[in-house]
């Protein structure tokens, strides 16, 4: 990117530019990918390409979300993605380059990740490839190999062995469905395939082009990738890439074709609610910040991602920083702000670096600064770092922190929309909220409102972790049942049963197995005593103790309490002592009543959300898993009587 | 007794430190609410925020020491003591906790103690916990000297440290 500011026609040239014919490889290089060795894979690809002088474009991207398969590599050409490979290492990277260099496809045994989109018919070119996988087992193992051999033998019998290759997949997007086979290029997929079925598939499907309905797995992509639209596809360090993907089109539309009121109206149509936890309507927050008369106003992107087990915001910042910046600029235009801040956790050095770079590039291109795109809107933004305090995710504490003070929450009102950072009206929005804003302005509020439910519009990104087969990021339409979200990630790992799912982190609660059909909406989760939160989804299986989990979260809140008000400082500490006592088997039944009393007191009397919501994990485990508490109490009592 | 050259180099260091702090302050001077960013820059530069450095910062910015200390002690990220020559940070985020991070930490602490008892130098390896470093997919995650690793057992980490120490002492 040259230092020359971009004119409108330059942007339009980017937006209409067609992809070149070149083959390309993208390496997912977010924090998780790099930790798993993506840098070495990237380097091995470059070395191999240069050794063999191939014309293949290699670049880094953010994460596709497939954390379980890191390092992940995506292969494609002008037609789009042609293969996704997981668990890569330098040797397999070299092998991949050799295959592509010889004009072949990205077929690496036990590394192929198969998209969820599946075919229903064989109209089109002949089938030349079969992928196979035992979907009951998370790792490559003997049964898959056995079937691979079986299929090969059967192909031999039919004289097809030379035309049709058979490869083991790493992940078919199907789980607990026995042996699965996918025929390519049609993507017709069969599940629960037995030995005799193999013969039928080859005879009837391959030979005669028939679809065997009784084994057919049809399916569409269960994800709706709106916020994650560019993650894993564009190079987060290149403004050009973002522009070619249609970036800053939403900003252009807002600045040149709409008044600030119309922008707020568009957000109202979209139904977007804050993704940082509370679910406050974004348009309303902006209107409230627009209203007060003030010389200056400020917008802040809250990238403090405090939930200690979630990584949605990090992935978006590392994968598509310009989308968040564009959202922040649109927010600034709507409320009349000229200054913005990214408040980012110091523990996210790569996100910080990529956002900083995005800011520098946009400034050089004239997208930040005075009179943006020739309008009379002027705006600039800078990065400010958190310093390891969860409470600084709370709006008033965040403001104190940017002002260079201890991050202690203040009573509201006055709300930040009236008196915020440096006393100016301030709108604070979450990373995911802002990444949605930029695409809403591009594609329209109406379009966005087409996803989700009546009261919870759009999509939500979840970081699904814990005892799940494939920990990963997923983005689904609001209203998707929790069960489906977990199933997308392969369900419980190691053939165990899921006991509960925790949402909302330290401010949320557990959802027991019996309530898995609950749709993910703000209201649905609240009814169960949990919250949507920022999108952490922690899966727990039979072996996990609910008392231990409650103790963990409460311990976190006690550690992170700023100590300003007594209910949180003292209540939290006392309750933690009681939980520890119960967990160690020294509790009494009365302790549970005391815990409930403290919970209610903290809820109603704490100054900020941290203290008010810290009881949630305890109350919700008590609500659904009181047995476990009682078992500990009673077992402890019996052990003592026995010892006497 | 300290030799003249030792004292000389110490004074040089103090002077360099002053210059560096002054540069950091100048870089942030015109920004409102800059204290935390300056503290980050100072910690990046010196590894921790010593009393001496904090004193220079106070003088250069005109912010009094009490307020600087109030801020440093509030935020977990800022260090008041020098870091060890190797650091091992065990992630205690939810996902890692559920995958046995506490056990990993306890075992590691025990092993390190044994190592120290057997003649290892104190403060050589600094064991700490962190909250979610964003690699939950690889839980339990551990950061060894700012390199992140996933799905390790205590044995792996100790081996890793040993190799690093050997490499360092060998060179
Ligand atoms: C203790 C506490 C921690 C919070 N942490 C975060 C956080 O890490 N990220 C975030 O976006 N919001 C966090 N919030 C919510 C914010 O205060 C605020 O509601 C949100 O950033 C507003 O953005 P939104 O409307 O786009 O959701 C936290 C709230 C509390 C009470
Ligand atoms: S509720 Fe807790 S964190 Fe919030 S202000 Fe009170 S003591 Fe601080
Ligand atoms: S919980 Fe350990 S990396 Fe996220």
Coordinates of N, CA, C and O in Angstrom, one line a residue, chain A residues 200-348:
Chain A
X200 N -22.2 -52.1 -2.7 CA -23.3 -51.5 -3.3 C -23.0 -50.1 -3.8 O -23.4 -49.6 -4.8
X201 N -22.3 -49.3 -2.9 CA -22.0 -48.0 -3.3 C -21.2 -47.9 -4.6 O -21.4 -47.2 -5.5
X202 N -20.2 -48.8 -4.6 CA -19.3 -48.8 -5.8 C -20.1 -49.3 -7.1 O -20.0 -48.7 -8.1
X203 N -20.9 -50.3 -6.8 CA -21.7 -50.9 -8.0 C -22.7 -49.9 -8.4 O -22.8 -49.5 -9.6
X204 N -23.6 -49.5 -7.5 CA -24.8 -48.7 -7.9 C -24.5 -47.2 -8.0 O -25.0 -46.5 -8.9
X205 N -23.7 -46.6 -7.0 CA -23.5 -45.2 -7.1 C -22.4 -44.8 -8.1 O -22.6 -44.0 -9.0
X206 N -21.3 -45.5 -7.9 CA -20.2 -45.1 -8.9 C -20.5 -45.7 -10.3 O -20.3 -45.0 -11.3
X207 N -21.0 -46.9 -10.3 CA -21.2 -47.5 -11.6 C -22.4 -47.0 -12.3 O -22.4 -46.6 -13.5
X208 N -23.5 -46.9 -11.6 CA -24.8 -46.6 -12.3 C -25.3 -45.2 -12.0 O -26.4 -44.9 -12.5
X209 N -24.6 -44.5 -11.1 CA -25.1 -43.1 -10.9 C -26.3 -43.0 -10.0 O -27.0 -42.0 -10.1
X210 N -26.6 -44.1 -9.2 CA -27.8 -44.0 -8.4 C -27.4 -43.4 -7.0 O -26.4 -43.8 -6.4
X211 N -28.3 -42.7 -6.4 CA -28.1 -42.2 -5.0 C -28.8 -43.2 -4.1 O -30.0 -43.5 -4.3
X212 N -28.0 -43.7 -3.1 CA -28.6 -44.6 -2.2 C -29.2 -43.8 -1.0 O -28.5 -43.5 0.0
X213 N -30.5 -43.6 -1.1 CA -31.1 -42.6 -0.2 C -31.0 -43.0 1.3 O -30.9 -42.2 2.1
X214 N -31.1 -44.4 1.5 CA -31.1 -44.8 2.9 C -29.8 -44.5 3.7 O -29.8 -44.4 4.9
X215 N -28.7 -44.3 3.0 CA -27.5 -44.0 3.6 C -27.1 -42.5 3.5 O -26.1 -42.1 4.0
X216 N -27.8 -41.8 2.7 CA -27.4 -40.5 2.2 C -27.4 -39.5 3.4 O -28.3 -39.4 4.2
X217 N -26.3 -38.7 3.5 CA -26.3 -37.6 4.5 C -26.3 -36.4 3.7 O -25.3 -36.0 3.0
X218 N -27.4 -35.7 3.6 CA -27.4 -34.4 2.9 C -27.1 -33.4 4.0 O -27.1 -33.7 5.2
X219 N -26.8 -32.2 3.6 CA -26.6 -31.2 4.6 C -26.1 -29.9 4.1 O -25.5 -29.9 3.0
X220 N -26.4 -28.9 4.8 CA -25.9 -27.6 4.4 C -25.0 -27.1 5.5 O -25.0 -27.7 6.6
X221 N -24.3 -26.1 5.2 CA -23.4 -25.5 6.2 C -24.3 -25.0 7.4 O -25.1 -24.1 7.2
X222 N -24.1 -25.5 8.6 CA -24.9 -25.1 9.7 C -24.5 -23.7 10.2 O -25.1 -23.1 11.1
X223 N -23.4 -23.2 9.7 CA -22.9 -21.9 10.2 C -23.3 -20.8 9.2 O -23.5 -21.0 8.1
X224 N -23.5 -19.6 9.8 CA -23.7 -18.4 9.0 C -22.6 -17.5 9.4 O -22.6 -16.9 10.4
X225 N -21.7 -17.3 8.5 CA -20.5 -16.6 8.8 C -20.6 -15.1 8.4 O -20.3 -14.8 7.2
X226 N -21.1 -14.3 9.3 CA -21.2 -12.9 9.0 C -20.1 -12.1 9.6 O -19.3 -11.4 9.0
X227 N -20.0 -12.2 10.9 CA -18.9 -11.5 11.6 C -17.5 -12.1 11.2 O -16.5 -11.4 11.1
X228 N -17.5 -13.5 11.0 CA -16.3 -14.1 10.7 C -16.1 -14.2 9.2 O -15.3 -15.0 8.7
X229 N -16.8 -13.3 8.4 CA -16.8 -13.5 7.0 C -15.5 -13.5 6.3 O -15.3 -14.1 5.3
X230 N -14.5 -12.7 6.9 CA -13.2 -12.7 6.2 C -12.1 -13.5 7.0 O -11.0 -13.6 6.5
X231 N -12.5 -14.0 8.2 CA -11.4 -14.6 9.0 C -11.0 -15.9 8.3 O -11.8 -16.8 8.0
X232 N -9.7 -16.0 8.1 CA -9.2 -17.2 7.4 C -9.2 -17.1 5.9 O -8.7 -17.9 5.2
X233 N -9.7 -15.9 5.4 CA -9.7 -15.7 3.9 C -8.8 -14.6 3.5 O -8.3 -14.6 2.4
X234 N -8.7 -13.5 4.3 CA -7.9 -12.4 3.8 C -6.7 -12.2 4.7 O -6.7 -12.7 5.8
X235 N -5.7 -11.5 4.2 CA -4.5 -11.2 5.0 C -4.8 -10.0 5.9 O -5.0 -8.9 5.4
X236 N -4.9 -10.2 7.2 CA -5.3 -9.1 8.1 C -4.3 -8.0 8.1 O -4.6 -6.9 8.5
X237 N -3.1 -8.2 7.6 CA -2.1 -7.2 7.5 C -2.2 -6.3 6.2 O -1.4 -5.4 6.1
X238 N -3.1 -6.7 5.3 CA -3.1 -6.0 4.1 C -4.4 -5.3 3.8 O -5.5 -5.9 3.7
X239 N -4.4 -4.0 3.8 CA -5.6 -3.2 3.5 C -6.2 -3.6 2.1 O -7.4 -3.7 2.0
X240 N -5.3 -3.8 1.2 CA -5.7 -4.2 -0.2 C -6.7 -5.4 -0.1 O -7.7 -5.4 -0.8
X241 N -6.3 -6.4 0.7 CA -7.1 -7.6 0.8 C -8.5 -7.3 1.3 O -9.5 -7.8 0.8
X242 N -8.5 -6.4 2.3 CA -9.8 -6.1 2.8 C -10.7 -5.3 1.8 O -11.9 -5.6 1.7
X243 N -10.0 -4.4 1.1 CA -10.7 -3.7 0.1 C -11.3 -4.6 -1.0 O -12.4 -4.4 -1.5
X244 N -10.4 -5.5 -1.5 CA -10.9 -6.4 -2.5 C -12.1 -7.3 -2.1 O -12.9 -7.7 -2.9
X245 N -12.2 -7.5 -0.8 CA -13.3 -8.2 -0.3 C -14.5 -7.3 0.0 O -15.5 -7.7 0.6
X246 N -14.5 -6.1 -0.6 CA -15.6 -5.2 -0.4 C -15.5 -4.3 0.8 O -16.5 -3.7 1.2
X247 N -14.3 -4.3 1.4 CA -14.1 -3.5 2.7 C -14.3 -2.0 2.5 O -14.0 -1.5 1.4
X248 N -14.8 -1.4 3.5 CA -15.1 0.1 3.6 C -16.2 0.5 2.6 O -16.4 1.7 2.4
X249 N -16.9 -0.5 2.1 CA -18.1 -0.1 1.3 C -19.2 0.4 2.2 O -19.9 1.3 1.8
X250 N -19.3 -0.2 3.4 CA -20.3 0.2 4.3 C -20.0 1.6 4.8 O -21.0 2.5 4.9
X251 N -18.8 1.9 5.0 CA -18.4 3.3 5.4 C -18.7 4.3 4.3 O -19.3 5.4 4.6
X252 N -18.4 3.9 3.1 CA -18.7 4.8 2.0 C -20.2 5.1 1.9 O -20.6 6.3 1.8
X253 N -21.0 4.1 2.1 CA -22.4 4.3 2.0 C -22.9 5.2 3.1 O -23.7 6.1 2.9
X254 N -22.4 5.0 4.3 CA -22.8 5.8 5.5 C -22.4 7.2 5.2 O -23.2 8.2 5.4
X255 N -21.2 7.5 4.9 CA -20.6 8.8 4.8 C -21.2 9.6 3.6 O -21.5 10.8 3.8
X256 N -21.4 8.9 2.5 CA -21.7 9.7 1.3 C -23.2 9.6 0.9 O -23.7 10.5 0.3
X257 N -23.9 8.6 1.4 CA -25.3 8.4 1.0 C -26.3 8.6 2.1 O -27.5 8.5 1.9
X258 N -25.8 8.7 3.4 CA -26.8 8.7 4.5 C -26.4 9.7 5.5 O -25.3 10.1 5.7
X259 N -27.5 10.2 6.2 CA -27.3 11.1 7.3 C -27.0 10.2 8.6 O -27.3 9.0 8.6
X260 N -26.4 10.8 9.6 CA -26.2 10.0 10.8 C -27.5 9.4 11.3 O -27.5 8.2 11.8
X261 N -28.6 10.1 11.2 CA -29.9 9.6 11.7 C -30.3 8.4 10.9 O -30.8 7.4 11.4
X262 N -30.0 8.4 9.6 CA -30.3 7.3 8.8 C -29.5 6.0 9.1 O -30.0 4.9 9.0
X263 N -28.2 6.3 9.5 CA -27.4 5.2 9.9 C -27.9 4.5 11.1 O -28.1 3.3 11.2
X264 N -28.4 5.4 12.1 CA -29.0 4.8 13.3 C -30.2 4.1 13.0 O -30.5 3.0 13.5
X265 N -31.0 4.6 12.0 CA -32.2 3.9 11.5 C -31.9 2.6 11.0 O -32.6 1.6 11.2
X266 N -30.8 2.5 10.2 CA -30.4 1.2 9.6 C -30.1 0.2 10.6 O -30.5 -1.0 10.5
X267 N -29.4 0.7 11.7 CA -29.1 -0.2 12.8 C -30.4 -0.7 13.5 O -30.5 -1.8 14.0
X268 N -31.3 0.2 13.6 CA -32.6 -0.1 14.2 C -33.3 -1.2 13.4 O -33.8 -2.2 14.0
X269 N -33.3 -1.1 12.1 CA -33.9 -2.1 11.2 C -33.2 -3.4 11.4 O -33.8 -4.5 11.4
X270 N -31.9 -3.4 11.6 CA -31.1 -4.6 11.7 C -31.4 -5.4 12.9 O -31.3 -6.6 13.0
X271 N -31.9 -4.7 14.0 CA -32.1 -5.3 15.2 C -30.9 -5.7 16.0 O -31.0 -6.5 17.0
X272 N -29.7 -5.2 15.6 CA -28.5 -5.6 16.2 C -28.5 -5.2 17.7 O -28.7 -4.0 18.0
X273 N -28.1 -6.2 18.6 CA -27.9 -5.9 20.0 C -26.5 -6.2 20.4 O -25.8 -7.0 19.8
X274 N -26.0 -5.5 21.4 CA -24.6 -5.6 21.8 C -24.2 -7.0 22.0 O -24.9 -7.8 22.7
X275 N -23.0 -7.4 21.5 CA -22.5 -8.7 21.7 C -21.5 -8.9 22.8 O -20.9 -9.9 23.0
X276 N -21.4 -7.8 23.6 CA -20.4 -7.8 24.7 C -21.0 -8.4 26.0 O -20.2 -8.6 26.9
X277 N -22.2 -8.7 26.0 CA -22.8 -9.3 27.2 C -24.2 -8.9 27.4 O -25.1 -9.8 27.5
X278 N -24.5 -7.6 27.6 CA -25.8 -7.2 28.1 C -26.9 -7.2 27.0 O -28.1 -7.3 27.3
X279 N -26.5 -7.2 25.7 CA -27.5 -7.2 24.7 C -28.3 -6.0 24.5 O -29.5 -6.0 24.1
X280 N -27.7 -4.8 24.8 CA -28.4 -3.5 24.7 C -28.5 -3.2 23.2 O -27.5 -3.3 22.5
X281 N -29.7 -2.7 22.7 CA -29.8 -2.4 21.3 C -28.8 -1.3 20.9 O -28.7 -0.3 21.5
X282 N -28.0 -1.7 19.8 CA -26.9 -0.8 19.4 C -27.4 0.6 19.0 O -26.9 1.6 19.3
X283 N -28.5 0.6 18.2 CA -29.0 1.8 17.7 C -29.4 2.8 18.8 O -29.2 4.0 18.7
X284 N -30.0 2.2 19.9 CA -30.4 3.0 21.0 C -29.2 3.6 21.7 O -29.2 4.8 22.1
X285 N -28.2 2.8 21.9 CA -27.0 3.4 22.5 C -26.4 4.5 21.7 O -26.0 5.6 22.3
X286 N -26.4 4.4 20.4 CA -25.9 5.4 19.5 C -26.8 6.7 19.6 O -26.3 7.8 19.6
X287 N -28.1 6.4 19.6 CA -29.0 7.6 19.7 C -28.8 8.4 21.0 O -28.7 9.6 21.0
X288 N -28.7 7.6 22.1 CA -28.5 8.2 23.4 C -27.1 9.0 23.4 O -27.0 9.9 24.2
X289 N -26.2 8.5 22.7 CA -24.9 9.2 22.7 C -24.9 10.4 21.7 O -24.2 11.4 21.9
X290 N -25.7 10.3 20.7 CA -25.8 11.4 19.7 C -26.5 12.6 20.3 O -26.2 13.7 20.0
X291 N -27.5 12.3 21.1 CA -28.4 13.4 21.6 C -27.7 14.5 22.4 O -28.0 15.7 22.1
X292 N -26.9 14.2 23.4 CA -26.4 15.3 24.2 C -25.6 16.3 23.4 O -24.9 15.8 22.5
X293 N -25.7 17.5 23.7 CA -24.9 18.5 23.0 C -23.5 18.5 23.7 O -23.4 18.7 24.9
X294 N -22.5 18.3 22.9 CA -21.2 18.4 23.4 C -20.2 18.7 22.2 O -20.5 18.4 21.1
X295 N -19.1 19.4 22.6 CA -18.2 19.8 21.6 C -17.5 18.6 20.9 O -17.3 18.5 19.8
X296 N -17.2 17.6 21.8 CA -16.5 16.4 21.3 C -17.2 15.2 21.8 O -17.8 15.1 22.9
X297 N -17.2 14.1 21.0 CA -17.7 12.8 21.5 C -16.7 11.7 21.1 O -15.8 11.9 20.3
X298 N -16.8 10.6 21.8 CA -15.8 9.6 21.6 C -16.5 8.2 21.4 O -17.5 7.9 22.0
X299 N -15.8 7.4 20.6 CA -16.2 6.0 20.5 C -15.1 5.0 21.0 O -13.9 5.3 20.8
X300 N -15.5 3.9 21.6 CA -14.5 3.0 22.1 C -14.9 1.6 21.6 O -16.1 1.2 21.7
X301 N -13.9 0.8 21.2 CA -14.1 -0.6 20.9 C -13.6 -1.3 22.1 O -12.5 -1.3 22.5
X302 N -14.5 -2.1 22.8 CA -14.2 -2.9 23.9 C -13.6 -4.2 23.5 O -14.3 -5.1 23.1
X303 N -12.3 -4.3 23.5 CA -11.6 -5.5 23.2 C -10.9 -6.1 24.4 O -9.7 -6.5 24.3
X304 N -11.5 -6.0 25.5 CA -10.9 -6.5 26.7 C -11.1 -8.0 27.0 O -10.5 -8.6 27.9
X305 N -12.0 -8.6 26.1 CA -12.3 -10.0 26.2 C -11.9 -10.7 27.5 O -10.9 -11.3 27.6
X306 N -12.8 -10.5 28.5 CA -12.4 -10.9 29.9 C -12.7 -12.4 30.2 O -12.1 -13.0 31.0
X307 N -13.8 -12.9 29.6 CA -14.2 -14.3 29.9 C -12.9 -15.2 29.7 O -12.4 -15.4 28.7
X308 N -12.5 -15.8 30.9 CA -11.2 -16.5 30.8 C -11.3 -17.9 30.2 O -11.2 -18.9 30.8
X309 N -11.7 -18.0 28.9 CA -11.8 -19.3 28.2 C -12.5 -19.0 26.9 O -13.1 -19.9 26.4
X310 N -12.4 -17.8 26.4 CA -13.1 -17.5 25.2 C -12.2 -16.7 24.3 O -11.3 -16.0 24.8
X311 N -12.4 -16.8 23.0 CA -11.4 -16.1 22.1 C -12.1 -15.6 20.8 O -11.4 -15.6 19.8
X312 N -13.3 -15.3 20.9 CA -14.0 -14.8 19.8 C -13.5 -13.5 19.3 O -13.1 -13.3 18.1
X313 N -13.3 -12.5 20.3 CA -12.9 -11.2 19.9 C -11.5 -11.2 19.4 O -11.1 -10.5 18.5
X314 N -10.6 -12.0 20.1 CA -9.3 -12.1 19.6 C -9.2 -12.6 18.2 O -8.5 -12.0 17.3
X315 N -10.0 -13.6 17.8 CA -10.0 -14.1 16.5 C -10.4 -13.1 15.5 O -9.8 -13.0 14.4
X316 N -11.4 -12.3 15.8 CA -11.9 -11.3 14.9 C -10.8 -10.2 14.7 O -10.5 -9.8 13.6
X317 N -10.2 -9.7 15.8 CA -9.2 -8.7 15.7 C -8.0 -9.2 14.9 O -7.4 -8.5 14.2
X318 N -7.6 -10.5 15.2 CA -6.4 -11.0 14.5 C -6.7 -11.4 13.0 O -5.8 -11.5 12.2
X319 N -8.0 -11.6 12.7 CA -8.3 -12.1 11.4 C -8.9 -11.0 10.5 O -8.8 -11.2 9.2
X320 N -9.5 -10.0 11.0 CA -10.1 -9.0 10.2 C -10.2 -7.6 10.9 O -11.3 -7.1 11.1
X321 N -9.1 -7.1 11.3 CA -9.1 -5.8 12.1 C -9.8 -4.7 11.4 O -10.4 -3.8 12.0
X322 N -9.7 -4.6 10.1 CA -10.3 -3.5 9.4 C -11.8 -3.5 9.5 O -12.4 -2.4 9.5
X323 N -12.4 -4.7 9.6 CA -13.8 -4.7 9.7 C -14.3 -4.1 11.0 O -15.4 -3.4 11.0
X324 N -13.5 -4.3 12.0 CA -13.8 -3.7 13.3 C -13.6 -2.2 13.3 O -14.4 -1.4 13.8
X325 N -12.5 -1.8 12.7 CA -12.2 -0.3 12.5 C -13.3 0.3 11.7 O -13.8 1.4 12.1
X326 N -13.7 -0.3 10.6 CA -14.8 0.3 9.8 C -16.1 0.5 10.6 O -16.7 1.5 10.6
X327 N -16.4 -0.6 11.5 CA -17.6 -0.5 12.3 C -17.4 0.7 13.3 O -18.4 1.4 13.6
X328 N -16.2 0.9 13.8 CA -16.0 2.0 14.8 C -16.2 3.3 14.1 O -16.7 4.3 14.7
X329 N -15.7 3.4 12.9 CA -15.8 4.7 12.2 C -17.3 5.0 11.9 O -17.7 6.1 12.0
X330 N -18.0 4.0 11.5 CA -19.5 4.2 11.3 C -20.2 4.6 12.6 O -21.0 5.5 12.6
X331 N -19.8 4.0 13.7 CA -20.3 4.4 15.0 C -20.0 5.9 15.2 O -20.9 6.7 15.7
X332 N -18.8 6.3 14.9 CA -18.3 7.6 15.2 C -19.2 8.6 14.3 O -19.6 9.7 14.8
X333 N -19.4 8.2 13.1 CA -20.1 9.1 12.2 C -21.6 9.2 12.7 O -22.1 10.3 12.8
X334 N -22.1 8.1 13.2 CA -23.5 8.2 13.6 C -23.7 9.0 14.9 O -24.7 9.7 15.0
X335 N -22.8 9.0 15.8 CA -23.0 9.8 17.0 C -22.3 11.1 16.9 O -22.6 12.0 17.8
X336 N -21.5 11.3 16.0 CA -20.8 12.6 15.9 C -19.5 12.7 16.7 O -19.2 13.7 17.3
X337 N -18.8 11.6 16.7 CA -17.5 11.5 17.4 C -16.3 11.8 16.4 O -16.4 11.5 15.2
X338 N -15.2 12.3 16.9 CA -14.1 12.5 16.1 C -12.9 11.7 16.6 O -11.8 11.8 16.0
X339 N -13.1 10.9 17.7 CA -11.9 10.3 18.2 C -12.4 8.9 18.7 O -13.4 8.7 19.3
X340 N -11.5 7.9 18.4 CA -11.9 6.5 18.8 C -10.7 5.8 19.5 O -9.5 6.2 19.4
X341 N -11.0 4.8 20.4 CA -10.0 4.1 21.0 C -10.4 2.6 20.9 O -11.5 2.2 21.0
X342 N -9.3 1.8 20.7 CA -9.4 0.3 20.8 C -8.8 0.0 22.2 O -7.6 0.2 22.4
X343 N -9.6 -0.5 23.1 CA -9.1 -0.9 24.4 C -8.9 -2.4 24.4 O -9.8 -3.2 24.4
X344 N -7.6 -2.8 24.2 CA -7.3 -4.2 24.0 C -6.5 -4.8 25.1 O -5.6 -4.2 25.7
X345 N -6.8 -6.1 25.5 CA -6.1 -6.8 26.5 C -4.6 -6.8 26.2 O -4.2 -7.2 25.1
X346 N -3.8 -6.5 27.1 CA -2.3 -6.6 26.9 C -1.9 -8.0 26.6 O -0.8 -8.2 26.0
X347 N -2.7 -9.0 27.0 CA -2.3 -10.4 26.8 C -2.5 -10.8 25.4 O -2.3 -12.0 25.1
X348 N -3.0 -9.9 24.5 CA -3.2 -10.3 23.1 C -2.3 -9.5 22.2 O -2.7 -8.7 21.4

